[in-house]
């Protein structure tokens, strides 16, 4: 991914920063577009994964919709040209201000996550003399087999409405004249690589849509959420997610009735491989038990390894041709927390102060989850073109 010119360019720049390879992004978006269009599926980009303006502009240019989880994301989606008719708004705690903003913007659909929220959206819509379009986010109790922090579709999770509450939902929808029921929404978790999980989801969706139809509600939209994983171990040789297989599972197992639309909300799979966090070695500490590489980037720039024990490939860009024997390093950041460690026992060529280090596959939930802890500078971003 990094040719000599790129590395020479990095040498002149202050670190740390996110480096975006727009060509990788473009290729990924094209692959997703092609695989989803084959079946007429609608893909909304889950903006929470990365709302860098350049990234948003490119995603928008491919004709994807937007999946938002805050009023500010709804605003940004519209400002970046995602048509309001392609904006969905999810979230377990939408504030009145955010709901009003989305009502004013006439978005495509609210993904409602509780019975109480249905009443609130109805009241706010009524006050504006509007009708809010609604998909009910249902918790299907399907295990995503992913890290417990990014599992969302089990009954113990805070998201969505459990199936034992569906009678309540039906009664509420009948009462709320300012809600228009569009369909059903699901999202069971993130970084899912086992396609069997999506097959189980399809079978649950089939049962649940039958329940709605049996109770007199026409289901126009089946929104299956996102969650497709990426290969964090092989960013160069397996850089594009399994879009073909993923969409085929839904084509094969989802019971799609005439006139129904199938929607997806992909975040990570669209953007993760397009960025790396580029950092420099500040200090090398050789100990008896451990060698530490202390970088100028840490959990304030990329928190995934510390929060989810996530693996990100780490490369020394200054020593790729090194002949020296590999050493094992704990690669850590400068933050005053023991958890500020990217990875332990990483095999790297012997490394020195000033070496450039790339932390790969950082385009999703990287820059957007950066913080100002320790009063750190905001991390910058640079682009391949
Ligand atoms: N739709 C909904 C309702 C979601 O909550 C999410 C992600 C997505 C779609 C997009 O999921 P994706 O395709 O990106 O897996 N910060 C964590 C991931 C949190 C995901 C939150 N929800 C991480 O760094 O792994």
CSV table of C-alpha atoms and ligand atoms in Angstrom, one decimal:
chain,number,residue,atom,x,y,z
A,1,UNK,CA,0.0,0.0,0.0
A,2,UNK,CA,2.9,2.4,0.7
A,3,UNK,CA,5.2,3.1,-2.2
A,4,UNK,CA,8.5,4.8,-1.8
A,5,UNK,CA,7.1,8.2,-2.9
A,6,UNK,CA,4.4,8.0,-0.2
A,7,UNK,CA,6.9,7.1,2.5
A,8,UNK,CA,9.2,10.0,1.4
A,9,UNK,CA,6.2,12.3,1.6
A,10,UNK,CA,5.4,11.0,5.1
A,11,UNK,CA,9.0,11.8,6.2
A,12,UNK,CA,8.4,15.5,5.7
A,13,UNK,CA,5.2,15.5,7.8
A,14,UNK,CA,4.5,16.0,11.4
A,15,UNK,CA,3.1,12.8,12.9
A,16,UNK,CA,0.7,11.4,14.0
A,17,UNK,CA,-1.9,11.6,11.2
A,18,UNK,CA,-4.4,9.5,9.4
A,19,UNK,CA,-3.4,8.7,5.8
A,20,UNK,CA,-6.3,8.0,3.4
A,21,UNK,CA,-5.7,6.0,0.3
A,22,UNK,CA,-8.6,7.2,-1.8
A,23,UNK,CA,-7.9,4.6,-4.5
A,24,UNK,CA,-8.5,1.8,-2.0
A,25,UNK,CA,-11.7,3.6,-0.9
A,26,UNK,CA,-12.9,4.0,-4.5
A,27,UNK,CA,-12.2,0.3,-5.3
A,28,UNK,CA,-14.1,-0.8,-2.2
A,29,UNK,CA,-17.1,1.4,-2.9
A,30,UNK,CA,-17.2,0.2,-6.5
A,31,UNK,CA,-17.1,-3.5,-5.4
A,32,UNK,CA,-20.0,-2.9,-2.9
A,33,UNK,CA,-22.0,-1.0,-5.4
A,34,UNK,CA,-21.7,-3.7,-8.0
A,35,UNK,CA,-22.5,-6.5,-5.7
A,36,UNK,CA,-25.5,-4.8,-4.2
A,37,UNK,CA,-26.9,-3.4,-7.4
A,38,UNK,CA,-27.1,-7.0,-8.8
A,39,UNK,CA,-30.1,-7.6,-6.5
A,40,UNK,CA,-31.5,-4.0,-6.4
A,41,UNK,CA,-30.5,-3.6,-2.8
A,42,UNK,CA,-30.2,-0.2,-1.2
A,43,UNK,CA,-27.0,0.5,0.8
A,44,UNK,CA,-26.9,3.4,3.4
A,45,UNK,CA,-23.4,4.2,4.6
A,46,UNK,CA,-23.2,4.1,8.4
A,47,UNK,CA,-21.6,7.5,8.9
A,48,UNK,CA,-20.5,6.8,12.4
A,49,UNK,CA,-17.7,4.7,11.0
A,50,UNK,CA,-16.0,7.8,9.5
A,51,UNK,CA,-17.4,11.2,8.8
A,52,UNK,CA,-14.2,12.7,7.4
A,53,UNK,CA,-15.5,15.2,4.8
A,54,UNK,CA,-13.5,13.8,1.9
A,55,UNK,CA,-14.5,10.3,2.7
A,56,UNK,CA,-18.2,11.4,2.9
A,57,UNK,CA,-18.0,13.2,-0.5
A,58,UNK,CA,-16.6,10.1,-2.2
A,59,UNK,CA,-19.1,7.8,-0.7
A,60,UNK,CA,-21.9,10.1,-1.7
A,61,UNK,CA,-20.6,10.3,-5.2
A,62,UNK,CA,-21.2,6.5,-5.5
A,63,UNK,CA,-24.9,7.0,-4.8
A,64,UNK,CA,-25.1,5.4,-1.4
A,65,UNK,CA,-27.6,6.6,1.2
A,66,UNK,CA,-26.7,7.6,4.7
A,67,UNK,CA,-27.4,5.9,8.0
A,68,UNK,CA,-27.2,8.4,10.9
A,69,UNK,CA,-27.2,8.1,14.7
A,70,UNK,CA,-27.3,11.8,15.7
A,71,UNK,CA,-28.9,15.0,14.6
A,72,UNK,CA,-25.5,16.3,13.6
A,73,UNK,CA,-25.0,13.2,11.4
A,74,UNK,CA,-28.3,13.9,9.7
A,75,UNK,CA,-27.2,17.5,9.1
A,76,UNK,CA,-23.8,16.4,7.8
A,77,UNK,CA,-25.4,13.8,5.5
A,78,UNK,CA,-27.6,16.4,3.9
A,79,UNK,CA,-24.9,19.0,3.7
A,80,UNK,CA,-22.7,16.4,1.9
A,81,UNK,CA,-25.4,15.8,-0.7
A,82,UNK,CA,-26.9,12.5,0.5
A,83,UNK,CA,-30.5,13.1,-0.6
A,84,UNK,CA,-32.9,13.4,2.3
A,85,UNK,CA,-34.9,10.6,0.7
A,86,UNK,CA,-31.9,8.3,1.4
A,87,UNK,CA,-31.3,9.2,5.0
A,88,UNK,CA,-32.2,6.9,7.9
A,89,UNK,CA,-31.9,7.8,11.5
A,90,UNK,CA,-31.3,5.2,14.2
A,91,UNK,CA,-30.2,5.4,17.8
A,92,UNK,CA,-31.5,4.3,21.2
A,93,UNK,CA,-31.6,7.8,22.6
A,94,UNK,CA,-32.7,10.3,20.1
A,95,UNK,CA,-33.3,13.7,21.8
A,96,UNK,CA,-36.4,15.8,21.0
A,97,UNK,CA,-34.1,18.3,19.3
A,98,UNK,CA,-32.6,15.6,17.0
A,99,UNK,CA,-36.1,14.2,16.2
A,100,UNK,CA,-37.3,17.7,15.3
A,101,UNK,CA,-34.3,18.3,13.1
A,102,UNK,CA,-34.9,15.1,11.2
A,103,UNK,CA,-38.6,15.9,10.9
A,104,UNK,CA,-37.7,19.3,9.4
A,105,UNK,CA,-35.3,17.6,7.0
A,106,UNK,CA,-38.1,15.1,5.8
A,107,UNK,CA,-35.7,12.1,6.1
A,108,UNK,CA,-36.6,8.8,4.6
A,109,UNK,CA,-37.1,6.9,7.8
A,110,UNK,CA,-36.7,6.9,11.6
A,111,UNK,CA,-35.5,3.5,13.0
A,112,UNK,CA,-37.4,3.6,16.3
A,113,UNK,CA,-36.0,1.6,19.2
A,114,UNK,CA,-38.7,1.7,21.9
A,115,UNK,CA,-42.5,2.0,22.3
A,116,UNK,CA,-42.0,5.2,24.2
A,117,UNK,CA,-39.9,6.7,21.4
A,118,UNK,CA,-42.8,6.0,19.0
A,119,UNK,CA,-45.1,8.1,21.1
A,120,UNK,CA,-42.6,10.9,21.3
A,121,UNK,CA,-41.9,10.9,17.5
A,122,UNK,CA,-45.7,10.9,17.0
A,123,UNK,CA,-46.2,13.9,19.3
A,124,UNK,CA,-43.4,15.9,17.7
A,125,UNK,CA,-44.6,15.1,14.2
A,126,UNK,CA,-48.1,16.1,15.2
A,127,UNK,CA,-46.9,19.5,16.5
A,128,UNK,CA,-45.4,20.1,13.0
A,129,UNK,CA,-48.4,18.7,11.2
A,130,UNK,CA,-46.2,16.1,9.6
A,131,UNK,CA,-46.1,12.3,9.3
A,132,UNK,CA,-42.9,10.5,10.4
A,133,UNK,CA,-42.0,7.4,8.5
A,134,UNK,CA,-41.0,4.6,10.8
A,135,UNK,CA,-39.2,1.3,10.8
A,136,UNK,CA,-39.3,-0.6,14.0
A,137,UNK,CA,-35.8,-1.7,15.1
A,138,UNK,CA,-36.3,-5.2,16.4
A,139,UNK,CA,-33.9,-7.1,18.6
A,140,UNK,CA,-33.9,-10.5,16.9
A,141,UNK,CA,-31.9,-12.3,19.6
A,142,UNK,CA,-29.4,-13.5,17.1
A,143,UNK,CA,-25.8,-14.0,18.3
A,144,UNK,CA,-23.3,-12.1,16.0
A,145,UNK,CA,-20.3,-14.1,17.4
A,146,UNK,CA,-18.2,-11.0,17.6
A,147,UNK,CA,-16.6,-9.0,20.5
A,148,UNK,CA,-19.2,-8.5,23.3
A,149,UNK,CA,-18.7,-4.7,23.2
A,150,UNK,CA,-19.9,-4.6,19.6
A,151,UNK,CA,-22.7,-7.2,19.8
A,152,UNK,CA,-26.1,-5.5,19.6
A,153,UNK,CA,-28.8,-8.1,18.7
A,154,UNK,CA,-29.2,-10.1,21.9
A,155,UNK,CA,-32.0,-9.6,24.4
A,156,UNK,CA,-29.6,-8.3,27.0
A,157,UNK,CA,-28.4,-5.5,24.7
A,158,UNK,CA,-30.0,-2.0,25.0
A,159,UNK,CA,-30.9,-1.8,21.4
A,160,UNK,CA,-34.2,-2.3,19.6
A,161,UNK,CA,-37.5,-3.7,20.7
A,162,UNK,CA,-37.7,-7.3,21.9
A,163,UNK,CA,-40.1,-9.6,20.1
A,164,UNK,CA,-42.2,-10.1,23.2
A,165,UNK,CA,-43.2,-6.4,22.9
A,166,UNK,CA,-44.5,-6.6,19.4
A,167,UNK,CA,-48.2,-6.6,20.4
A,168,UNK,CA,-47.5,-3.3,22.2
A,169,UNK,CA,-45.8,-1.9,19.1
A,170,UNK,CA,-48.8,-2.9,16.9
A,171,UNK,CA,-51.2,-1.2,19.3
A,172,UNK,CA,-49.1,1.9,19.5
A,173,UNK,CA,-48.8,2.2,15.7
A,174,UNK,CA,-52.5,1.9,15.4
A,175,UNK,CA,-53.0,4.8,17.9
A,176,UNK,CA,-50.4,7.1,16.4
A,177,UNK,CA,-51.9,8.9,13.5
A,178,UNK,CA,-48.7,10.9,12.7
A,179,UNK,CA,-46.6,7.8,12.2
A,180,UNK,CA,-46.4,5.9,8.9
A,181,UNK,CA,-45.2,2.3,9.3
A,182,UNK,CA,-42.6,1.5,6.6
A,183,UNK,CA,-41.0,-1.6,7.8
A,184,UNK,CA,-38.6,-3.4,10.1
A,185,UNK,CA,-35.0,-2.8,11.0
A,186,UNK,CA,-32.2,-4.9,12.5
A,187,UNK,CA,-28.6,-4.6,13.4
A,188,UNK,CA,-27.0,-7.4,15.3
A,189,UNK,CA,-23.4,-6.3,15.7
A,190,UNK,CA,-20.2,-5.4,14.0
A,191,UNK,CA,-17.1,-7.0,12.5
A,192,UNK,CA,-19.1,-10.1,11.5
A,193,UNK,CA,-17.2,-12.4,9.2
A,194,UNK,CA,-19.2,-15.6,9.6
A,195,UNK,CA,-21.9,-15.6,6.8
A,196,UNK,CA,-23.9,-18.2,8.8
A,197,UNK,CA,-24.8,-15.4,11.2
A,198,UNK,CA,-26.5,-13.5,8.4
A,199,UNK,CA,-28.3,-16.6,7.3
A,200,UNK,CA,-29.7,-16.9,10.9
A,201,UNK,CA,-30.7,-13.2,10.8
A,202,UNK,CA,-32.5,-13.7,7.5
A,203,UNK,CA,-34.6,-16.6,8.9
A,204,UNK,CA,-35.5,-14.4,11.9
A,205,UNK,CA,-36.5,-11.5,9.7
A,206,UNK,CA,-38.7,-13.8,7.7
A,207,UNK,CA,-40.6,-14.9,10.8
A,208,UNK,CA,-40.9,-11.3,12.1
A,209,UNK,CA,-42.1,-9.9,8.8
A,210,UNK,CA,-44.8,-12.6,8.7
A,211,UNK,CA,-45.9,-11.5,12.2
A,212,UNK,CA,-46.4,-7.9,11.0
A,213,UNK,CA,-48.2,-9.0,7.9
A,214,UNK,CA,-50.5,-11.3,9.9
A,215,UNK,CA,-51.3,-8.3,12.1
A,216,UNK,CA,-52.3,-6.1,9.3
A,217,UNK,CA,-49.1,-4.1,8.7
A,218,UNK,CA,-47.7,-4.1,5.1
A,219,UNK,CA,-43.9,-4.3,5.4
A,220,UNK,CA,-42.4,-2.3,2.6
A,221,UNK,CA,-38.8,-2.0,3.9
A,222,UNK,CA,-36.6,-4.7,5.3
A,223,UNK,CA,-33.5,-3.0,6.7
A,224,UNK,CA,-31.0,-5.6,7.8
A,225,UNK,CA,-28.4,-3.2,9.3
A,226,UNK,CA,-24.7,-3.5,8.8
A,227,UNK,CA,-21.9,-5.4,10.5
A,228,UNK,CA,-19.9,-6.9,7.6
A,229,UNK,CA,-16.3,-7.4,8.8
A,230,UNK,CA,-12.9,-6.8,7.2
A,231,UNK,CA,-9.6,-8.7,7.3
A,232,UNK,CA,-7.5,-6.8,9.8
A,233,UNK,CA,-4.6,-9.3,9.3
A,234,UNK,CA,-4.2,-9.0,5.6
A,235,UNK,CA,-5.0,-5.5,4.5
A,236,UNK,CA,-3.0,-5.7,1.3
A,237,UNK,CA,-3.9,-9.2,0.0
A,238,UNK,CA,-7.5,-9.2,1.2
A,239,UNK,CA,-8.4,-5.6,1.2
A,240,UNK,CA,-12.0,-5.8,0.0
A,241,UNK,CA,-14.7,-7.4,2.1
A,242,UNK,CA,-16.8,-10.3,0.9
A,243,UNK,CA,-19.5,-8.2,-0.6
A,244,UNK,CA,-20.5,-10.8,-3.2
A,245,UNK,CA,-21.1,-13.5,-0.6
A,246,UNK,CA,-22.7,-11.2,1.9
A,247,UNK,CA,-25.4,-9.9,-0.5
A,248,UNK,CA,-25.9,-13.4,-1.9
A,249,UNK,CA,-26.8,-14.7,1.6
A,250,UNK,CA,-29.6,-12.1,1.8
A,251,UNK,CA,-30.7,-12.8,-1.8
A,252,UNK,CA,-30.8,-16.6,-1.1
A,253,UNK,CA,-32.4,-16.6,2.4
A,254,UNK,CA,-34.5,-13.4,2.8
A,255,UNK,CA,-38.1,-13.8,1.8
A,256,UNK,CA,-38.5,-10.7,-0.3
A,257,UNK,CA,-42.1,-10.0,-1.4
A,258,UNK,CA,-43.1,-8.1,-4.5
A,259,UNK,CA,-42.8,-4.3,-3.9
A,260,UNK,CA,-40.5,-4.8,-0.9
A,261,UNK,CA,-37.2,-3.0,-0.6
A,262,UNK,CA,-34.1,-4.4,1.1
A,263,UNK,CA,-31.8,-1.9,2.8
A,264,UNK,CA,-28.4,-2.3,4.4
A,265,UNK,CA,-26.3,0.0,6.6
A,266,UNK,CA,-22.6,-0.8,6.1
A,267,UNK,CA,-20.0,1.2,7.8
A,268,UNK,CA,-16.7,-0.6,8.5
A,269,UNK,CA,-16.6,-2.7,5.4
A,270,UNK,CA,-16.7,0.5,3.2
A,271,UNK,CA,-14.0,2.5,4.9
A,272,UNK,CA,-11.8,0.4,7.2
A,273,UNK,CA,-9.0,-0.5,4.7
A,274,UNK,CA,-8.8,3.0,3.2
A,275,UNK,CA,-6.8,4.5,6.1
A,276,UNK,CA,-3.7,3.9,8.3
A,277,UNK,CA,-2.6,5.8,11.3
A,278,UNK,CA,0.9,7.0,10.7
A,279,UNK,CA,3.1,7.6,13.7
A,280,UNK,CA,6.8,7.9,14.7
A,281,UNK,CA,8.8,6.1,17.2
A,282,UNK,CA,9.7,8.5,20.0
A,283,UNK,CA,11.7,6.2,22.2
A,284,UNK,CA,12.9,2.6,22.3
A,285,UNK,CA,13.1,1.1,25.7
A,286,UNK,CA,14.9,-2.2,25.9
A,287,UNK,CA,14.1,-4.0,29.1
A,288,UNK,CA,14.9,-7.4,30.5
A,289,UNK,CA,11.5,-8.9,30.0
A,290,UNK,CA,10.2,-6.5,27.3
A,291,UNK,CA,11.2,-4.1,24.6
A,292,UNK,CA,8.9,-1.2,24.2
A,293,UNK,CA,8.4,1.0,21.1
A,294,UNK,CA,6.9,4.2,22.4
A,295,UNK,CA,5.0,5.9,19.6
A,296,UNK,CA,3.8,9.5,19.2
A,297,UNK,CA,0.2,8.1,18.7
A,298,UNK,CA,-1.8,6.3,21.2
A,299,UNK,CA,-5.3,5.6,22.4
A,300,UNK,CA,-6.2,9.2,21.8
A,301,UNK,CA,-5.8,8.7,18.1
A,302,UNK,CA,-6.9,5.1,17.7
A,303,UNK,CA,-8.7,3.5,20.7
A,304,UNK,CA,-9.9,0.2,19.1
A,305,UNK,CA,-7.0,-2.0,20.4
A,306,UNK,CA,-7.4,-0.6,23.9
A,307,UNK,CA,-11.2,-0.7,24.0
A,308,UNK,CA,-12.0,-3.9,22.1
A,309,UNK,CA,-8.7,-5.7,22.2
A,310,UNK,CA,-8.8,-5.2,18.5
A,311,UNK,CA,-6.0,-6.4,16.2
A,312,UNK,CA,-4.4,-3.9,13.8
A,313,UNK,CA,-1.4,-4.8,11.7
A,314,UNK,CA,1.6,-2.7,12.7
A,315,UNK,CA,4.4,-2.1,10.2
A,316,UNK,CA,7.7,-0.2,10.4
A,317,UNK,CA,7.8,1.8,7.1
A,318,UNK,CA,11.4,2.9,7.6
A,319,UNK,CA,12.9,-0.5,7.9
A,320,UNK,CA,10.9,-2.6,5.4
A,321,UNK,CA,14.1,-3.7,3.7
A,322,UNK,CA,15.9,-4.2,7.0
A,323,UNK,CA,18.3,-7.2,7.2
A,324,UNK,CA,18.4,-7.1,11.0
A,325,UNK,CA,16.8,-9.9,12.9
A,326,UNK,CA,13.2,-9.4,14.0
A,327,UNK,CA,12.6,-8.4,17.5
A,328,UNK,CA,9.5,-8.5,19.7
A,329,UNK,CA,8.2,-5.2,20.9
A,330,UNK,CA,5.2,-4.0,22.9
A,331,UNK,CA,4.1,-1.1,20.7
A,332,UNK,CA,2.6,1.5,23.0
A,333,UNK,CA,1.4,5.1,23.0
A,334,UNK,CA,2.4,8.1,25.1
A,335,UNK,CA,-0.7,8.4,27.1
A,336,UNK,CA,-0.6,8.1,30.9
A,337,UNK,CA,-2.6,4.8,31.1
A,338,UNK,CA,-1.3,1.3,31.1
A,339,UNK,CA,-4.0,0.3,28.7
A,340,UNK,CA,-2.4,2.6,26.1
A,341,UNK,CA,-0.9,-0.3,24.1
A,342,UNK,CA,-1.5,-1.1,20.5
A,343,UNK,CA,-0.2,-4.6,20.7
A,344,UNK,CA,2.1,-6.8,22.7
A,345,UNK,CA,4.9,-8.9,21.3
A,346,UNK,CA,4.8,-7.6,17.8
A,347,UNK,CA,7.5,-9.0,15.5
A,348,UNK,CA,9.3,-6.0,13.9
A,349,UNK,CA,12.7,-5.3,12.4
A,350,UNK,CA,15.0,-3.6,14.9
A,351,UNK,CA,13.4,-0.1,15.2
A,352,UNK,CA,14.9,3.2,16.1
A,353,UNK,CA,13.8,6.7,17.2
A,354,UNK,CA,12.2,8.5,14.3
A,355,UNK,CA,11.1,5.4,12.4
A,356,UNK,CA,7.7,5.7,10.7
A,357,UNK,CA,5.1,3.2,12.0
A,358,UNK,CA,1.8,2.4,10.2
A,359,UNK,CA,-1.1,1.0,12.1
A,360,UNK,CA,-3.3,-0.4,9.3
A,361,UNK,CA,-7.0,-0.8,8.7
A,362,UNK,CA,-7.8,2.3,10.7
A,363,UNK,CA,-10.4,3.9,8.4
A,364,UNK,CA,-13.4,2.7,10.4
A,365,UNK,CA,-14.0,3.9,14.0
A,366,UNK,CA,-10.5,5.4,14.0
A,367,UNK,CA,-10.3,9.2,13.4
A,368,UNK,CA,-14.0,9.6,14.5
A,369,UNK,CA,-13.3,8.0,17.9
A,370,UNK,CA,-10.2,10.1,18.6
A,371,UNK,CA,-10.3,12.2,21.8
A,372,UNK,CA,-8.5,15.1,23.3
A,373,UNK,CA,-7.5,13.2,26.5
A,374,UNK,CA,-4.3,14.5,28.0
A,375,UNK,CA,-5.0,17.7,26.1
A,376,UNK,CA,-3.5,16.2,23.0
A,377,UNK,CA,-3.6,17.9,19.6
A,378,UNK,CA,-6.4,16.8,17.3
A,379,UNK,CA,-5.1,14.2,14.9
A,380,UNK,CA,-4.6,15.4,11.3
A,381,UNK,CA,-5.5,13.6,8.1
A,382,UNK,CA,-3.8,13.5,4.7
A,383,UNK,CA,-4.8,12.0,1.5
A,384,UNK,CA,-3.2,10.1,-1.4
A,385,UNK,CA,-4.5,12.6,-3.9
B,1,LIG,N1,-26.4,0.3,11.8
B,1,LIG,C1,-26.5,0.5,13.1
B,1,LIG,C2,-27.8,0.7,13.7
B,1,LIG,C3,-25.3,0.5,13.9
B,1,LIG,O1,-25.4,0.6,15.2
B,1,LIG,C4,-24.0,0.3,13.3
B,1,LIG,C5,-22.8,0.3,14.1
B,1,LIG,C6,-24.0,0.1,11.9
B,1,LIG,C7,-25.2,0.1,11.2
B,1,LIG,C8,-22.7,-0.1,11.1
B,1,LIG,O2,-22.0,-1.2,11.5
B,1,LIG,P1,-20.7,-1.7,10.7
B,1,LIG,O3,-21.1,-2.1,9.3
B,1,LIG,O4,-19.8,-0.6,10.7
B,1,LIG,O5,-20.2,-2.9,11.5
B,1,LIG,N2,-16.7,1.3,17.4
B,1,LIG,C9,-16.8,-0.2,17.2
B,1,LIG,C10,-18.0,-0.5,16.2
B,1,LIG,C11,-19.3,0.1,16.7
B,1,LIG,C12,-20.4,-0.2,15.8
B,1,LIG,C13,-21.6,0.6,16.2
B,1,LIG,N3,-22.8,0.4,15.3
B,1,LIG,C14,-15.5,-0.7,16.6
B,1,LIG,O6,-14.6,0.1,16.5
B,1,LIG,O7,-15.4,-1.9,16.3
